[in-house]
JSON list of C-alpha atoms in Angstrom, two decimals:
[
{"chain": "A", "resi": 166, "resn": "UNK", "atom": "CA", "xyz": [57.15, 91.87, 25.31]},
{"chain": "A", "resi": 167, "resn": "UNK", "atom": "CA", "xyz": [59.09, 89.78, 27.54]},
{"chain": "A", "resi": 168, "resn": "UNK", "atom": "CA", "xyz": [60.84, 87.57, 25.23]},
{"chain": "A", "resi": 169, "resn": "UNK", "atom": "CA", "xyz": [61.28, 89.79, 22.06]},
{"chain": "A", "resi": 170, "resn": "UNK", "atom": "CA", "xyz": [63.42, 87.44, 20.41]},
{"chain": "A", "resi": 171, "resn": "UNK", "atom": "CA", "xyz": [63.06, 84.82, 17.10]},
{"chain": "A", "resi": 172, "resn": "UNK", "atom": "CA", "xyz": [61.47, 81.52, 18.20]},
{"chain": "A", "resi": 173, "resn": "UNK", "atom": "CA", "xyz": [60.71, 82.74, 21.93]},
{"chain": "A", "resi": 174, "resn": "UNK", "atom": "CA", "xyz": [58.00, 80.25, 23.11]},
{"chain": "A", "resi": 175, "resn": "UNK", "atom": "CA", "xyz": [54.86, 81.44, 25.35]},
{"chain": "A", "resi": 176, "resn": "UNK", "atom": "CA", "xyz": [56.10, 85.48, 24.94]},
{"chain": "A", "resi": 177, "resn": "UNK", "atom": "CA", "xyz": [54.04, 87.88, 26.32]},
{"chain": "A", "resi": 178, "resn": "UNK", "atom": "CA", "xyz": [52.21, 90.55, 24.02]},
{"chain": "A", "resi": 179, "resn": "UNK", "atom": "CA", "xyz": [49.38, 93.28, 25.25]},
{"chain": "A", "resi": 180, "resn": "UNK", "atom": "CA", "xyz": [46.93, 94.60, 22.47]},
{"chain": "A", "resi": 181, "resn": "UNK", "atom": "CA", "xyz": [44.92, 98.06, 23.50]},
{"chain": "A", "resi": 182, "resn": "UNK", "atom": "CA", "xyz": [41.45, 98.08, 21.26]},
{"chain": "A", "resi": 183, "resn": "UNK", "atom": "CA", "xyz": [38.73, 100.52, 21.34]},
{"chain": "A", "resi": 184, "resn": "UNK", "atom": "CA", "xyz": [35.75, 99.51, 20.03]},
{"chain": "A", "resi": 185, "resn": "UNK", "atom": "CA", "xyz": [34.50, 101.40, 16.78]},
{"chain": "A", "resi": 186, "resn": "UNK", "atom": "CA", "xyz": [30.87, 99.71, 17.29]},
{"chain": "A", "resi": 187, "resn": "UNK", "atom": "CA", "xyz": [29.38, 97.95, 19.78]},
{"chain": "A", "resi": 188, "resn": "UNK", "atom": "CA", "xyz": [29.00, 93.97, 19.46]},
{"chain": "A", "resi": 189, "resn": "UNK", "atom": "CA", "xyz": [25.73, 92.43, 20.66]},
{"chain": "A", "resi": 190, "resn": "UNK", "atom": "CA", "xyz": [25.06, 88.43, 20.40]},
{"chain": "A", "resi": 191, "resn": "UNK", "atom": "CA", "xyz": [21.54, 89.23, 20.77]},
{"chain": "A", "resi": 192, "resn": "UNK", "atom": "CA", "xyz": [20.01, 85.27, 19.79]},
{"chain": "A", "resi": 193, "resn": "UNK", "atom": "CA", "xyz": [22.89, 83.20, 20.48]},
{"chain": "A", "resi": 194, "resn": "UNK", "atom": "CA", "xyz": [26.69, 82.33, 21.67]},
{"chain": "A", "resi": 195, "resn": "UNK", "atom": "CA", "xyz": [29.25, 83.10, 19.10]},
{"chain": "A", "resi": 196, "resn": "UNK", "atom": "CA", "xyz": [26.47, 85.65, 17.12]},
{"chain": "A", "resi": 197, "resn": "UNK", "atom": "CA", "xyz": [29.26, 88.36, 17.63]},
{"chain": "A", "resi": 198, "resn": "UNK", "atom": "CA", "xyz": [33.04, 88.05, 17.96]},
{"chain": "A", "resi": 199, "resn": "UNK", "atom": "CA", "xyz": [35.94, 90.13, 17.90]},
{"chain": "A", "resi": 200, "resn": "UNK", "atom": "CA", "xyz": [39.26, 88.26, 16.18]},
{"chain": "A", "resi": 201, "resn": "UNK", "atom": "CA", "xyz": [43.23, 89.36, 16.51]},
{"chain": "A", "resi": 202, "resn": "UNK", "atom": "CA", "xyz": [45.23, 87.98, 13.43]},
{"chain": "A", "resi": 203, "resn": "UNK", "atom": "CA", "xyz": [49.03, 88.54, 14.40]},
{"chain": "A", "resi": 204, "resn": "UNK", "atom": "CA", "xyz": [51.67, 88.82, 11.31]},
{"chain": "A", "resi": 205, "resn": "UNK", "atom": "CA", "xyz": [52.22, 85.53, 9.36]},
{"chain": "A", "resi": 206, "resn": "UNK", "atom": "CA", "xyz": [54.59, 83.07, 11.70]},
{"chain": "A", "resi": 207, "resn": "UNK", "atom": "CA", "xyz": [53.41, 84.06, 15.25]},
{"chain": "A", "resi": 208, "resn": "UNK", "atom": "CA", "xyz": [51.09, 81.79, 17.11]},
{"chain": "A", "resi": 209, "resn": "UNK", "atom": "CA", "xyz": [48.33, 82.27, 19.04]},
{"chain": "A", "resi": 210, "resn": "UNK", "atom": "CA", "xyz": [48.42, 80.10, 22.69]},
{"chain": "A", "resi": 211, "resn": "UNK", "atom": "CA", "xyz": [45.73, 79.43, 24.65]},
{"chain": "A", "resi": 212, "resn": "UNK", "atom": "CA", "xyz": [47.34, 79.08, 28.43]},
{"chain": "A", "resi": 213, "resn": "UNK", "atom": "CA", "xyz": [45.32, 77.94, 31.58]},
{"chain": "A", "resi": 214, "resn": "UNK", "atom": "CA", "xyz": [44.35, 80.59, 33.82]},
{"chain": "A", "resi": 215, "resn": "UNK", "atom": "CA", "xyz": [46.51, 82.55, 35.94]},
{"chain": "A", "resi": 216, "resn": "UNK", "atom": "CA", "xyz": [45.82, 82.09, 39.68]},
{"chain": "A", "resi": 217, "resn": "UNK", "atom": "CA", "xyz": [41.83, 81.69, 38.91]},
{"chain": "A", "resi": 218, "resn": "UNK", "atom": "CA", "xyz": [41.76, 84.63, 36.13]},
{"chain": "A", "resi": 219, "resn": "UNK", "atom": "CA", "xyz": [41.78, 84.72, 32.89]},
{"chain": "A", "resi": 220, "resn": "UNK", "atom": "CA", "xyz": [45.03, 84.34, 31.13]},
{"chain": "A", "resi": 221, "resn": "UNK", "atom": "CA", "xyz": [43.72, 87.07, 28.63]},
{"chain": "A", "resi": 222, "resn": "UNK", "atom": "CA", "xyz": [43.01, 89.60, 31.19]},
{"chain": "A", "resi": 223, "resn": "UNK", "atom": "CA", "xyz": [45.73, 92.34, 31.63]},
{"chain": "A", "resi": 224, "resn": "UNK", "atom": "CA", "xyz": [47.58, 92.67, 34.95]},
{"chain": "A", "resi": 225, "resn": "UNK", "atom": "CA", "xyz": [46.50, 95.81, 36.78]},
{"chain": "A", "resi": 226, "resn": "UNK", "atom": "CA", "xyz": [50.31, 96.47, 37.79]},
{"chain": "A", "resi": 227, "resn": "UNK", "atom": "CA", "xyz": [50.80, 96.82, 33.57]},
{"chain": "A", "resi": 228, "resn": "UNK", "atom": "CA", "xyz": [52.93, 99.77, 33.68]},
{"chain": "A", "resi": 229, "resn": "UNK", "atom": "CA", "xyz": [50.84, 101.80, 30.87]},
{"chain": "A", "resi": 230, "resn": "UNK", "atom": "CA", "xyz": [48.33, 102.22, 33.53]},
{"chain": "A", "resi": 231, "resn": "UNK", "atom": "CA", "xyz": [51.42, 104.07, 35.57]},
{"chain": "A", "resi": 232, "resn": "UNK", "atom": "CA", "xyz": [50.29, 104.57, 39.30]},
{"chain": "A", "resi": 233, "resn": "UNK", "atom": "CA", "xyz": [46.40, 104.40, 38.80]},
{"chain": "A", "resi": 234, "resn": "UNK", "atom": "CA", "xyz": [44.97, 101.15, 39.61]},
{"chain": "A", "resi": 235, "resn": "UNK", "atom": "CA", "xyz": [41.90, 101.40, 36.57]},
{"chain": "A", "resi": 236, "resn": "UNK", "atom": "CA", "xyz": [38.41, 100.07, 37.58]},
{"chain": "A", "resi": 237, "resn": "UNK", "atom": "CA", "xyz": [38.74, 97.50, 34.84]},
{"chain": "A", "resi": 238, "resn": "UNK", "atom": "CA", "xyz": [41.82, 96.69, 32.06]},
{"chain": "A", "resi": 239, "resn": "UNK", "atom": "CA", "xyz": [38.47, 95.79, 30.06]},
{"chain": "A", "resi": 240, "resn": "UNK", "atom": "CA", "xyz": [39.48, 92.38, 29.26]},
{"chain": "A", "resi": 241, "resn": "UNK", "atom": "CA", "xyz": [36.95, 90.51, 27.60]},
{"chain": "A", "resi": 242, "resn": "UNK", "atom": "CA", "xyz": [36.12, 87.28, 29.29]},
{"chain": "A", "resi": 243, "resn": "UNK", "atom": "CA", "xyz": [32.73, 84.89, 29.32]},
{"chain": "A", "resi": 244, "resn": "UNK", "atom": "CA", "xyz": [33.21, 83.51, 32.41]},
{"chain": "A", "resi": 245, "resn": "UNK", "atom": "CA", "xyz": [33.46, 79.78, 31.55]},
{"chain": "A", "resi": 246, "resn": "UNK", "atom": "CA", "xyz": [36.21, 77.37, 30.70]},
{"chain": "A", "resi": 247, "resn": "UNK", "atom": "CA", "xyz": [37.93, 78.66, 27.56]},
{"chain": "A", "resi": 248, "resn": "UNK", "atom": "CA", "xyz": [36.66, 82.57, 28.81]},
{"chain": "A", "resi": 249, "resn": "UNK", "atom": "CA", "xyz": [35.34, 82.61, 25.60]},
{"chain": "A", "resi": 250, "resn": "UNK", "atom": "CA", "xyz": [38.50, 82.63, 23.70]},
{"chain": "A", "resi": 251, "resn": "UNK", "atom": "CA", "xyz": [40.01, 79.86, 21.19]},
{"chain": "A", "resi": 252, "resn": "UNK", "atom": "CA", "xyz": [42.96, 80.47, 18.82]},
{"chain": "A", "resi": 253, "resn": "UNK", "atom": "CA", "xyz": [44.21, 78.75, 15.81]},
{"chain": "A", "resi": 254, "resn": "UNK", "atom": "CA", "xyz": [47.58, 79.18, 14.65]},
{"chain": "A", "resi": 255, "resn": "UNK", "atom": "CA", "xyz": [47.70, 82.82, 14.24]},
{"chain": "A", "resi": 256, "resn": "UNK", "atom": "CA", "xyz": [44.85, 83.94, 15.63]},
{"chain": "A", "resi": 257, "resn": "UNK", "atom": "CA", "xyz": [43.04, 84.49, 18.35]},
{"chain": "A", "resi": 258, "resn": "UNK", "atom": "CA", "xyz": [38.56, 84.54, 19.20]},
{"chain": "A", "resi": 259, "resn": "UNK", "atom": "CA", "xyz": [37.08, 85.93, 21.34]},
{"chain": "A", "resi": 260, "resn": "UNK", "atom": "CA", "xyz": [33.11, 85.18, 21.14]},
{"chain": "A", "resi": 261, "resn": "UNK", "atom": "CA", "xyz": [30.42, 86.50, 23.03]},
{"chain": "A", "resi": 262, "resn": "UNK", "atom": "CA", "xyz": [27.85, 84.84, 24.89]},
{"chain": "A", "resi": 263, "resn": "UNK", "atom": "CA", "xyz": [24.39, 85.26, 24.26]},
{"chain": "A", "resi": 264, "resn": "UNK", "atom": "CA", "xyz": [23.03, 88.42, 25.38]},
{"chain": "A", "resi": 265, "resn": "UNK", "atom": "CA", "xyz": [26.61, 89.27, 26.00]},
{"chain": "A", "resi": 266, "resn": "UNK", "atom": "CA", "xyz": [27.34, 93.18, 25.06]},
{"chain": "A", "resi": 267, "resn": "UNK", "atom": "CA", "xyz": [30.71, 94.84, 24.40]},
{"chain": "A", "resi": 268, "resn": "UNK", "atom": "CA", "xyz": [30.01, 98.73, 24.17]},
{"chain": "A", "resi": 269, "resn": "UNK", "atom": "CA", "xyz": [31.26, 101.10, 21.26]},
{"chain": "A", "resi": 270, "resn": "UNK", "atom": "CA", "xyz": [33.57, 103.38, 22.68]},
{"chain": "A", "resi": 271, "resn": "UNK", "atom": "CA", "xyz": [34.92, 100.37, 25.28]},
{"chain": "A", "resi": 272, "resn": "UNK", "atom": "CA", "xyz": [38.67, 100.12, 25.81]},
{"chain": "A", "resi": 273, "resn": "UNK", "atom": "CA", "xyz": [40.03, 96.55, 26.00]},
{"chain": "A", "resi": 274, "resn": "UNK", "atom": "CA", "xyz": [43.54, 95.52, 27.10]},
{"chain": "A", "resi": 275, "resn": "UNK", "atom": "CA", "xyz": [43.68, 91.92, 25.99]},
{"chain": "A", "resi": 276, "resn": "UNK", "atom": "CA", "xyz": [47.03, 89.73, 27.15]},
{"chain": "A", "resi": 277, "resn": "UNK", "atom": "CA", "xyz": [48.50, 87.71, 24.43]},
{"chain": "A", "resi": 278, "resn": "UNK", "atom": "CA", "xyz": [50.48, 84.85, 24.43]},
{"chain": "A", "resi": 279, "resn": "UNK", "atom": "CA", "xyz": [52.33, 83.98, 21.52]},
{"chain": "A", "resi": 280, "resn": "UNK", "atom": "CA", "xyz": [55.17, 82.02, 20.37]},
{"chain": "A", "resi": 281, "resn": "UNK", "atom": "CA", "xyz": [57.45, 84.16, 17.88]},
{"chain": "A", "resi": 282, "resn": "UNK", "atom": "CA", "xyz": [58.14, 83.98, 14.29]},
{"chain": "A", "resi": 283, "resn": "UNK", "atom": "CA", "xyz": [61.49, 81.24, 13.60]},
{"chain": "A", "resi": 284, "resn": "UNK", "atom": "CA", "xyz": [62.69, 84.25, 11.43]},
{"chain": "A", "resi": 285, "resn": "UNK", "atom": "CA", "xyz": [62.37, 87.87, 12.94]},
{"chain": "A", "resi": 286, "resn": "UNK", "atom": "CA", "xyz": [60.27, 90.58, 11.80]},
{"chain": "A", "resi": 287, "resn": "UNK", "atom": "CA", "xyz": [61.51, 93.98, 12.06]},
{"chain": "A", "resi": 288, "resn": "UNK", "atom": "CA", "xyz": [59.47, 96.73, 13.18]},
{"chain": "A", "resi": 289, "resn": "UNK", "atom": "CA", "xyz": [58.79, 98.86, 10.53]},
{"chain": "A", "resi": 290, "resn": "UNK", "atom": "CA", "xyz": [58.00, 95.69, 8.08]},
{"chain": "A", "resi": 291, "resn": "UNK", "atom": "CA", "xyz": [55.17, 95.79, 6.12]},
{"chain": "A", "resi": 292, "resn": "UNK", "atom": "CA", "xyz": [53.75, 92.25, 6.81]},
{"chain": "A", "resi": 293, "resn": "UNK", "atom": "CA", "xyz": [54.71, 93.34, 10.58]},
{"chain": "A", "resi": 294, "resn": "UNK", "atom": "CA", "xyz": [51.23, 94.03, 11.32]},
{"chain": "A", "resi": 295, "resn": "UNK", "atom": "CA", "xyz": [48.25, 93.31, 13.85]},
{"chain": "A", "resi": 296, "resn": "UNK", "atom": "CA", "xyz": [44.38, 93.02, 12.26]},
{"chain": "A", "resi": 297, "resn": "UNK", "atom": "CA", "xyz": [41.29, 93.28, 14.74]},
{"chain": "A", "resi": 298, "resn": "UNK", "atom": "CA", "xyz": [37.84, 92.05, 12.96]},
{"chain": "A", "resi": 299, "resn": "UNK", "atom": "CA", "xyz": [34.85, 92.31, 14.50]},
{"chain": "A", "resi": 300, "resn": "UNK", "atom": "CA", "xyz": [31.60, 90.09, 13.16]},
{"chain": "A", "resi": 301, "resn": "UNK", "atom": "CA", "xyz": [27.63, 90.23, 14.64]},
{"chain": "A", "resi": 302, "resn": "UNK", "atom": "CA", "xyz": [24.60, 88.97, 13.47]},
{"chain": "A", "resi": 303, "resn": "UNK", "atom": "CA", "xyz": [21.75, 90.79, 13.36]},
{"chain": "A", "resi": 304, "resn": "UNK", "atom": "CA", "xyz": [18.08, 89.54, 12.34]},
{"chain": "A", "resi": 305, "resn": "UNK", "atom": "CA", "xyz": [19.91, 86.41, 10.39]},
{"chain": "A", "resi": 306, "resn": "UNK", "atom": "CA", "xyz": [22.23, 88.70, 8.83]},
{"chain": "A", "resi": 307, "resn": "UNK", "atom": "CA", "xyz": [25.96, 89.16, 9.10]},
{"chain": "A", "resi": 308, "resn": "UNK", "atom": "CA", "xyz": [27.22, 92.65, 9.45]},
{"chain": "A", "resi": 309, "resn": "UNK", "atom": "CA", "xyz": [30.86, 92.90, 9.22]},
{"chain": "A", "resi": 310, "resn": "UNK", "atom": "CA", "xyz": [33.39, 95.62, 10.95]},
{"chain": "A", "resi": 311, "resn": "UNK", "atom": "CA", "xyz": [36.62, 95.49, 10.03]},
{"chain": "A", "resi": 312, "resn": "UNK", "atom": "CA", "xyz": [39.48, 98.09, 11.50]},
{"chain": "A", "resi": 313, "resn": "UNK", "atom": "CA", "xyz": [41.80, 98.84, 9.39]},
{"chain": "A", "resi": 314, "resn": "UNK", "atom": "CA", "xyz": [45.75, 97.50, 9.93]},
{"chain": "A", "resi": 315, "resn": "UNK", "atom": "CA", "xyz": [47.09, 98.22, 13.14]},
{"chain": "A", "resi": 316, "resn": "UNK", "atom": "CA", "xyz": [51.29, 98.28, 13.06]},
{"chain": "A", "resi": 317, "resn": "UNK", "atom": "CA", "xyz": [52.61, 96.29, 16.14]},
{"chain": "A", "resi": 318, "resn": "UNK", "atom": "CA", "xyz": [55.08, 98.42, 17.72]}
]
């Protein structure tokens, strides 16, 4: 959270998601997708990428990882122009390729850019909270995992 303050443009947020099930788009692009809905007055920005990565892929310096350099952060990313993300004002997609696989049990640290809220939101408020939603379709038929809230802290 580099610019933690009301009305900071282009902050900085990290999101940590395990996967409760794994997401398949087994026939084709955009048959599975994972959304983040941030709290009511944040946006979601879609930035250009970062020296030739993706701009949603988590730096491996991020201090959570402390000295150990991980194998992956597990950042989600198709490959192509938009790396398979697109956001609309608060909220950001991620959708999967065809044949494109993310594994139950997977760890993903996805970098979010956002600009804040014109009026703050304090930590412990209510409304102050993250949602991940995950949506697949199987044999023409839309199964639907949700997560429950997750409080941004």
């Amino acid at each position: 959270d580099q610019l933690p303050f009301r009305g900071d443009r282009l902050n900085v947020l990290y999101a940590n998601i395990v996967l409760s099930a794994t997401l398949f788009a087994a026939v084709q692009t955009g048959d599975a997708y994972m959304t983040l809905t941030l709290p009511e007055g944040y946006e979601c920005v879609r930035t250009q990428d970062i020296d030739g990565e993706s701009p949603w892929r988590a730096e491996d310096s991020l201090g959570v990882f402390g000295y150990e350099i991980p194998q992956g952060t597990g950042s989600p990313d198709e490959g192509g122009g938009t790396r398979g993300w697109s956001t609309s004002a608060n909220t950001c997609v991620y959708s999967l390729r065809q044949n494109a696989v993310l594994y139950a049990g997977s760890s993903l640290f996805v970098r979010v850019t956002v600009n804040n809220p014109v009026e703050a939101l304090k930590r412990m408020d209510p409304s102050n909270r993250w949602q991940a939603c995950f949506l697949m379709a199987l044999c023409n038929e839309r199964k639907r995992w949700q997560i429950n809230w997750l409080s941004f802290t």
